[in-house]
């Protein structure tokens, strides 16, 4: 058996088919499932398909979180970090004047947080940066990887998962740790004063973040953020490692920026990150994630309590 990896012709460049090849099947006592990959077509005509696939994934995750918590308000404001809903009249966000006028015309008697009537400036701003720059950069990195594999220029990619099963599994488990380290270093660099006002400020306009805020970044920050996948051109990796890394990087910020501290919906769905929410409040603390204590190690941790860890540091 083999998985046939159609790198270009399918909008889902992942193991899609489990096809039986009887002519090449090994004897019954040696038969096992092998994960092999084949790449075909070296043109870049698949960019549109990749973009549409990634856009759909982001809308499924970020849009799903937003619909659940902000459109239908299934949780109300219970466990919400900030009791306010997202901004509808702030000049910090794009489309301000036009969308605000539309909001006043169509929602004169409606609640200000009914974003689907055209009034939530913060949500529109976040959706714009996430879908245009965020998904575009994500797609570009994946397209470059697929093109390199198809043309045989990515020497560190191996195609048979079970040729090194323990290595494959261990590297898969280590990828989230690598992501957190990369995120801390890149994120802290973006807070360097000479460049913060020109790049990372855009993400920090969201002092009251929501699901779409997670990937709302400046294009240069998107390049830095998604560069986490470049390690697969240096460290031997299977395509599953690459796609796990890229999709984990792109889709998990929605839940982490949900604005709620989970679990939500009767305690059934984990959501939010109080650790990172504090970063949106205090800016100079909690650059990484809570899993690996890099902030404690480098003296940038704050626990949020008045007399707690980091309370005596600058604010």
GROMACS .gro file of C-alpha atoms in nm:
model
  315
    1UNK     CA    1   0.000   0.000   0.000
    2UNK     CA    2   0.106   0.358  -0.048
    3UNK     CA    3  -0.025   0.708   0.005
    4UNK     CA    4  -0.015   0.904  -0.318
    5UNK     CA    5   0.087   1.264  -0.257
    6UNK     CA    6  -0.051   1.486  -0.532
    7UNK     CA    7   0.146   1.803  -0.469
    8UNK     CA    8   0.001   2.020  -0.739
    9UNK     CA    9  -0.323   1.896  -0.887
   10UNK     CA   10  -0.514   1.876  -0.559
   11UNK     CA   11  -0.615   2.164  -0.331
   12UNK     CA   12  -0.525   1.933  -0.044
   13UNK     CA   13  -0.153   1.855  -0.085
   14UNK     CA   14  -0.149   1.588   0.174
   15UNK     CA   15  -0.177   1.209   0.179
   16UNK     CA   16  -0.513   1.171   0.012
   17UNK     CA   17  -0.543   0.826  -0.136
   18UNK     CA   18  -0.478   0.480  -0.004
   19UNK     CA   19  -0.428   0.294  -0.326
   20UNK     CA   20  -0.357  -0.074  -0.363
   21UNK     CA   21  -0.082  -0.175  -0.604
   22UNK     CA   22  -0.119  -0.555  -0.636
   23UNK     CA   23   0.162  -0.591  -0.885
   24UNK     CA   24   0.415  -0.450  -0.640
   25UNK     CA   25   0.265  -0.587  -0.320
   26UNK     CA   26   0.514  -0.777  -0.101
   27UNK     CA   27   0.449  -1.130   0.021
   28UNK     CA   28   0.174  -1.156   0.280
   29UNK     CA   29   0.412  -1.223   0.572
   30UNK     CA   30   0.613  -0.908   0.485
   31UNK     CA   31   0.319  -0.686   0.399
   32UNK     CA   32   0.275  -0.370   0.606
   33UNK     CA   33   0.146  -0.020   0.563
   34UNK     CA   34   0.414   0.220   0.437
   35UNK     CA   35   0.386   0.594   0.419
   36UNK     CA   36   0.557   0.702   0.100
   37UNK     CA   37   0.523   1.018  -0.096
   38UNK     CA   38   0.545   1.105  -0.463
   39UNK     CA   39   0.553   1.455  -0.608
   40UNK     CA   40   0.435   1.545  -0.953
   41UNK     CA   41   0.425   1.857  -1.173
   42UNK     CA   42   0.680   2.132  -1.123
   43UNK     CA   43   0.480   2.438  -1.231
   44UNK     CA   44   0.337   2.692  -0.990
   45UNK     CA   45  -0.019   2.665  -1.121
   46UNK     CA   46  -0.130   2.522  -0.788
   47UNK     CA   47  -0.086   2.851  -0.596
   48UNK     CA   48  -0.453   2.940  -0.629
   49UNK     CA   49  -0.562   2.599  -0.505
   50UNK     CA   50  -0.327   2.618  -0.208
   51UNK     CA   51  -0.451   2.965  -0.120
   52UNK     CA   52  -0.817   2.863  -0.136
   53UNK     CA   53  -0.748   2.556   0.079
   54UNK     CA   54  -0.564   2.759   0.342
   55UNK     CA   55  -0.828   3.031   0.335
   56UNK     CA   56  -1.095   2.769   0.395
   57UNK     CA   57  -0.902   2.619   0.687
   58UNK     CA   58  -0.859   2.960   0.849
   59UNK     CA   59  -1.225   3.049   0.810
   60UNK     CA   60  -1.321   2.712   0.953
   61UNK     CA   61  -1.109   2.767   1.267
   62UNK     CA   62  -1.099   3.143   1.326
   63UNK     CA   63  -1.445   3.196   1.179
   64UNK     CA   64  -1.580   2.908   1.384
   65UNK     CA   65  -1.440   3.051   1.708
   66UNK     CA   66  -1.578   3.395   1.621
   67UNK     CA   67  -1.923   3.264   1.533
   68UNK     CA   68  -1.941   3.061   1.853
   69UNK     CA   69  -1.816   3.325   2.097
   70UNK     CA   70  -1.896   3.659   1.932
   71UNK     CA   71  -2.177   3.614   1.681
   72UNK     CA   72  -2.396   3.373   1.878
   73UNK     CA   73  -2.234   3.465   2.213
   74UNK     CA   74  -2.268   3.107   2.333
   75UNK     CA   75  -2.051   3.190   2.634
   76UNK     CA   76  -2.180   3.542   2.699
   77UNK     CA   77  -1.910   3.736   2.883
   78UNK     CA   78  -1.843   3.457   3.130
   79UNK     CA   79  -1.468   3.384   3.145
   80UNK     CA   80  -1.402   3.670   2.901
   81UNK     CA   81  -1.076   3.850   2.972
   82UNK     CA   82  -1.223   4.190   2.891
   83UNK     CA   83  -1.599   4.238   2.937
   84UNK     CA   84  -1.607   4.474   2.639
   85UNK     CA   85  -1.684   4.337   2.295
   86UNK     CA   86  -1.450   4.423   2.012
   87UNK     CA   87  -1.409   4.780   1.888
   88UNK     CA   88  -1.668   4.919   1.647
   89UNK     CA   89  -1.575   5.288   1.642
   90UNK     CA   90  -1.197   5.306   1.664
   91UNK     CA   91  -0.981   5.496   1.415
   92UNK     CA   92  -0.696   5.252   1.483
   93UNK     CA   93  -0.836   5.005   1.232
   94UNK     CA   94  -0.867   5.008   0.853
   95UNK     CA   95  -1.199   5.070   0.672
   96UNK     CA   96  -1.291   5.301   0.960
   97UNK     CA   97  -1.495   5.580   0.804
   98UNK     CA   98  -1.667   5.375   0.535
   99UNK     CA   99  -1.760   5.082   0.754
  100UNK     CA  100  -1.861   5.307   1.042
  101UNK     CA  101  -2.102   5.495   0.812
  102UNK     CA  102  -2.245   5.167   0.689
  103UNK     CA  103  -2.286   5.059   1.048
  104UNK     CA  104  -2.474   5.375   1.140
  105UNK     CA  105  -2.710   5.340   0.843
  106UNK     CA  106  -2.789   4.973   0.883
  107UNK     CA  107  -2.760   4.922   1.258
  108UNK     CA  108  -2.913   5.238   1.398
  109UNK     CA  109  -3.121   5.042   1.644
  110UNK     CA  110  -2.902   4.736   1.670
  111UNK     CA  111  -2.630   4.646   1.915
  112UNK     CA  112  -2.285   4.780   1.823
  113UNK     CA  113  -2.136   4.434   1.830
  114UNK     CA  114  -2.343   4.292   1.543
  115UNK     CA  115  -2.039   4.281   1.320
  116UNK     CA  116  -2.212   4.108   1.028
  117UNK     CA  117  -2.404   4.431   0.955
  118UNK     CA  118  -2.078   4.604   0.872
  119UNK     CA  119  -1.993   4.776   1.199
  120UNK     CA  120  -1.713   4.591   1.369
  121UNK     CA  121  -1.403   4.774   1.256
  122UNK     CA  122  -1.169   4.558   1.460
  123UNK     CA  123  -1.304   4.235   1.314
  124UNK     CA  124  -1.289   4.363   0.955
  125UNK     CA  125  -0.935   4.486   1.012
  126UNK     CA  126  -0.830   4.152   1.158
  127UNK     CA  127  -0.997   3.950   0.882
  128UNK     CA  128  -0.826   4.164   0.616
  129UNK     CA  129  -0.473   4.119   0.753
  130UNK     CA  130  -0.529   3.752   0.832
  131UNK     CA  131  -0.673   3.653   0.496
  132UNK     CA  132  -0.471   3.873   0.262
  133UNK     CA  133  -0.125   3.890   0.417
  134UNK     CA  134  -0.146   3.597   0.660
  135UNK     CA  135  -0.288   3.332   0.428
  136UNK     CA  136  -0.081   3.472   0.141
  137UNK     CA  137   0.246   3.430   0.333
  138UNK     CA  138   0.145   3.087   0.464
  139UNK     CA  139   0.063   2.978   0.109
  140UNK     CA  140   0.391   3.116  -0.027
  141UNK     CA  141   0.597   2.910   0.218
  142UNK     CA  142   0.401   2.594   0.137
  143UNK     CA  143   0.423   2.658  -0.237
  144UNK     CA  144   0.799   2.705  -0.214
  145UNK     CA  145   0.833   2.378  -0.023
  146UNK     CA  146   0.616   2.182  -0.267
  147UNK     CA  147   0.796   2.328  -0.567
  148UNK     CA  148   1.134   2.241  -0.415
  149UNK     CA  149   1.026   1.884  -0.340
  150UNK     CA  150   0.879   1.834  -0.685
  151UNK     CA  151   1.201   1.953  -0.849
  152UNK     CA  152   1.427   1.756  -0.618
  153UNK     CA  153   1.605   2.060  -0.471
  154UNK     CA  154   1.500   1.996  -0.110
  155UNK     CA  155   1.769   1.750  -0.006
  156UNK     CA  156   1.662   1.719   0.359
  157UNK     CA  157   1.316   1.581   0.278
  158UNK     CA  158   1.267   1.205   0.294
  159UNK     CA  159   0.958   1.036   0.157
  160UNK     CA  160   0.923   0.715   0.355
  161UNK     CA  161   0.805   0.779   0.710
  162UNK     CA  162   0.886   0.427   0.827
  163UNK     CA  163   1.243   0.432   0.702
  164UNK     CA  164   1.321   0.606   1.035
  165UNK     CA  165   1.008   0.553   1.247
  166UNK     CA  166   1.147   0.659   1.585
  167UNK     CA  167   1.310   0.968   1.440
  168UNK     CA  168   0.991   1.057   1.253
  169UNK     CA  169   0.775   1.029   1.563
  170UNK     CA  170   1.019   1.210   1.793
  171UNK     CA  171   1.066   1.497   1.549
  172UNK     CA  172   0.688   1.531   1.515
  173UNK     CA  173   0.658   1.561   1.894
  174UNK     CA  174   0.940   1.815   1.911
  175UNK     CA  175   0.796   2.049   1.650
  176UNK     CA  176   0.566   2.235   1.897
  177UNK     CA  177   0.869   2.294   2.121
  178UNK     CA  178   1.069   2.429   1.828
  179UNK     CA  179   0.772   2.653   1.743
  180UNK     CA  180   0.764   2.804   2.091
  181UNK     CA  181   1.137   2.874   2.089
  182UNK     CA  182   1.118   3.032   1.742
  183UNK     CA  183   0.813   3.236   1.845
  184UNK     CA  184   0.982   3.372   2.158
  185UNK     CA  185   1.295   3.483   1.973
  186UNK     CA  186   1.109   3.636   1.679
  187UNK     CA  187   0.842   3.796   1.895
  188UNK     CA  188   1.087   3.955   2.134
  189UNK     CA  189   1.292   4.089   1.842
  190UNK     CA  190   0.978   4.255   1.704
  191UNK     CA  191   0.945   4.447   2.031
  192UNK     CA  192   1.281   4.615   1.970
  193UNK     CA  193   1.201   4.988   1.988
  194UNK     CA  194   1.349   5.089   1.650
  195UNK     CA  195   1.121   4.848   1.460
  196UNK     CA  196   0.817   4.802   1.687
  197UNK     CA  197   0.633   5.117   1.566
  198UNK     CA  198   0.665   5.006   1.204
  199UNK     CA  199   0.578   4.635   1.221
  200UNK     CA  200   0.452   4.475   1.540
  201UNK     CA  201   0.236   4.772   1.640
  202UNK     CA  202  -0.029   4.645   1.399
  203UNK     CA  203  -0.087   4.327   1.599
  204UNK     CA  204  -0.095   4.521   1.926
  205UNK     CA  205  -0.379   4.743   1.813
  206UNK     CA  206  -0.581   4.450   1.947
  207UNK     CA  207  -0.564   4.519   2.319
  208UNK     CA  208  -0.896   4.332   2.343
  209UNK     CA  209  -0.819   4.041   2.105
  210UNK     CA  210  -1.060   3.802   1.939
  211UNK     CA  211  -1.015   3.490   1.725
  212UNK     CA  212  -0.932   3.687   1.411
  213UNK     CA  213  -0.666   3.887   1.597
  214UNK     CA  214  -0.431   3.590   1.618
  215UNK     CA  215  -0.306   3.617   1.260
  216UNK     CA  216  -0.367   3.992   1.218
  217UNK     CA  217  -0.007   4.102   1.159
  218UNK     CA  218   0.207   4.322   0.938
  219UNK     CA  219   0.330   4.137   0.624
  220UNK     CA  220   0.690   4.150   0.746
  221UNK     CA  221   0.583   3.995   1.075
  222UNK     CA  222   0.402   3.722   0.883
  223UNK     CA  223   0.727   3.637   0.705
  224UNK     CA  224   0.912   3.616   1.036
  225UNK     CA  225   0.630   3.419   1.198
  226UNK     CA  226   0.598   3.157   0.923
  227UNK     CA  227   0.975   3.125   0.881
  228UNK     CA  228   0.946   2.862   1.154
  229UNK     CA  229   0.893   2.608   0.873
  230UNK     CA  230   1.234   2.676   0.717
  231UNK     CA  231   1.388   2.436   0.965
  232UNK     CA  232   1.257   2.153   0.745
  233UNK     CA  233   1.507   2.258   0.478
  234UNK     CA  234   1.788   2.206   0.732
  235UNK     CA  235   1.669   1.919   0.953
  236UNK     CA  236   1.568   1.591   0.782
  237UNK     CA  237   1.189   1.595   0.767
  238UNK     CA  238   0.896   1.417   0.612
  239UNK     CA  239   0.630   1.631   0.440
  240UNK     CA  240   0.396   1.551   0.729
  241UNK     CA  241   0.639   1.731   0.959
  242UNK     CA  242   0.628   2.037   0.737
  243UNK     CA  243   0.251   2.051   0.705
  244UNK     CA  244   0.195   1.982   1.073
  245UNK     CA  245   0.427   2.273   1.152
  246UNK     CA  246   0.280   2.515   0.898
  247UNK     CA  247  -0.085   2.442   0.979
  248UNK     CA  248  -0.026   2.438   1.354
  249UNK     CA  249   0.144   2.778   1.317
  250UNK     CA  250  -0.140   2.922   1.110
  251UNK     CA  251  -0.445   2.786   1.290
  252UNK     CA  252  -0.370   2.775   1.663
  253UNK     CA  253  -0.352   3.156   1.718
  254UNK     CA  254  -0.730   3.180   1.671
  255UNK     CA  255  -0.801   2.981   1.987
  256UNK     CA  256  -0.519   3.146   2.179
  257UNK     CA  257  -0.659   3.492   2.098
  258UNK     CA  258  -1.024   3.400   2.153
  259UNK     CA  259  -1.054   3.656   2.432
  260UNK     CA  260  -1.180   3.391   2.672
  261UNK     CA  261  -1.001   3.175   2.925
  262UNK     CA  262  -1.119   2.819   2.874
  263UNK     CA  263  -1.258   2.577   2.899
  264UNK     CA  264  -1.571   2.736   2.756
  265UNK     CA  265  -1.918   2.609   2.664
  266UNK     CA  266  -1.994   2.434   2.991
  267UNK     CA  267  -1.628   2.351   3.039
  268UNK     CA  268  -1.607   2.133   2.730
  269UNK     CA  269  -1.379   2.330   2.492
  270UNK     CA  270  -1.031   2.455   2.591
  271UNK     CA  271  -0.975   2.810   2.471
  272UNK     CA  272  -0.767   3.119   2.525
  273UNK     CA  273  -0.439   3.199   2.688
  274UNK     CA  274  -0.438   3.428   2.990
  275UNK     CA  275  -0.059   3.420   2.967
  276UNK     CA  276  -0.067   3.578   2.620
  277UNK     CA  277  -0.360   3.804   2.702
  278UNK     CA  278  -0.136   3.968   2.963
  279UNK     CA  279   0.112   4.037   2.685
  280UNK     CA  280  -0.155   4.228   2.494
  281UNK     CA  281  -0.213   4.430   2.811
  282UNK     CA  282   0.143   4.493   2.927
  283UNK     CA  283   0.339   4.461   2.599
  284UNK     CA  284   0.683   4.406   2.755
  285UNK     CA  285   0.608   4.075   2.925
  286UNK     CA  286   0.519   3.718   2.826
  287UNK     CA  287   0.673   3.710   2.479
  288UNK     CA  288   0.654   3.333   2.449
  289UNK     CA  289   0.405   3.065   2.547
  290UNK     CA  290   0.332   2.910   2.882
  291UNK     CA  291   0.451   2.558   2.793
  292UNK     CA  292   0.823   2.637   2.797
  293UNK     CA  293   0.929   2.886   3.069
  294UNK     CA  294   1.146   3.101   2.844
  295UNK     CA  295   0.999   3.419   2.990
  296UNK     CA  296   1.092   3.314   3.342
  297UNK     CA  297   1.438   3.221   3.221
  298UNK     CA  298   1.496   3.562   3.057
  299UNK     CA  299   1.312   3.773   3.318
  300UNK     CA  300   1.013   3.871   3.105
  301UNK     CA  301   0.739   3.677   3.285
  302UNK     CA  302   0.435   3.837   3.448
  303UNK     CA  303   0.156   3.644   3.618
  304UNK     CA  304  -0.095   3.930   3.627
  305UNK     CA  305  -0.153   3.954   4.001
  306UNK     CA  306  -0.082   4.291   4.175
  307UNK     CA  307   0.188   4.148   4.399
  308UNK     CA  308   0.278   3.847   4.186
  309UNK     CA  309   0.567   3.753   3.965
  310UNK     CA  310   0.683   4.048   3.756
  311UNK     CA  311   0.470   4.304   3.943
  312UNK     CA  312   0.774   4.507   4.046
  313UNK     CA  313   0.911   4.525   3.692
  314UNK     CA  314   0.848   4.819   3.464
  315UNK     CA  315   0.497   4.844   3.323
   0.00000   0.00000   0.00000
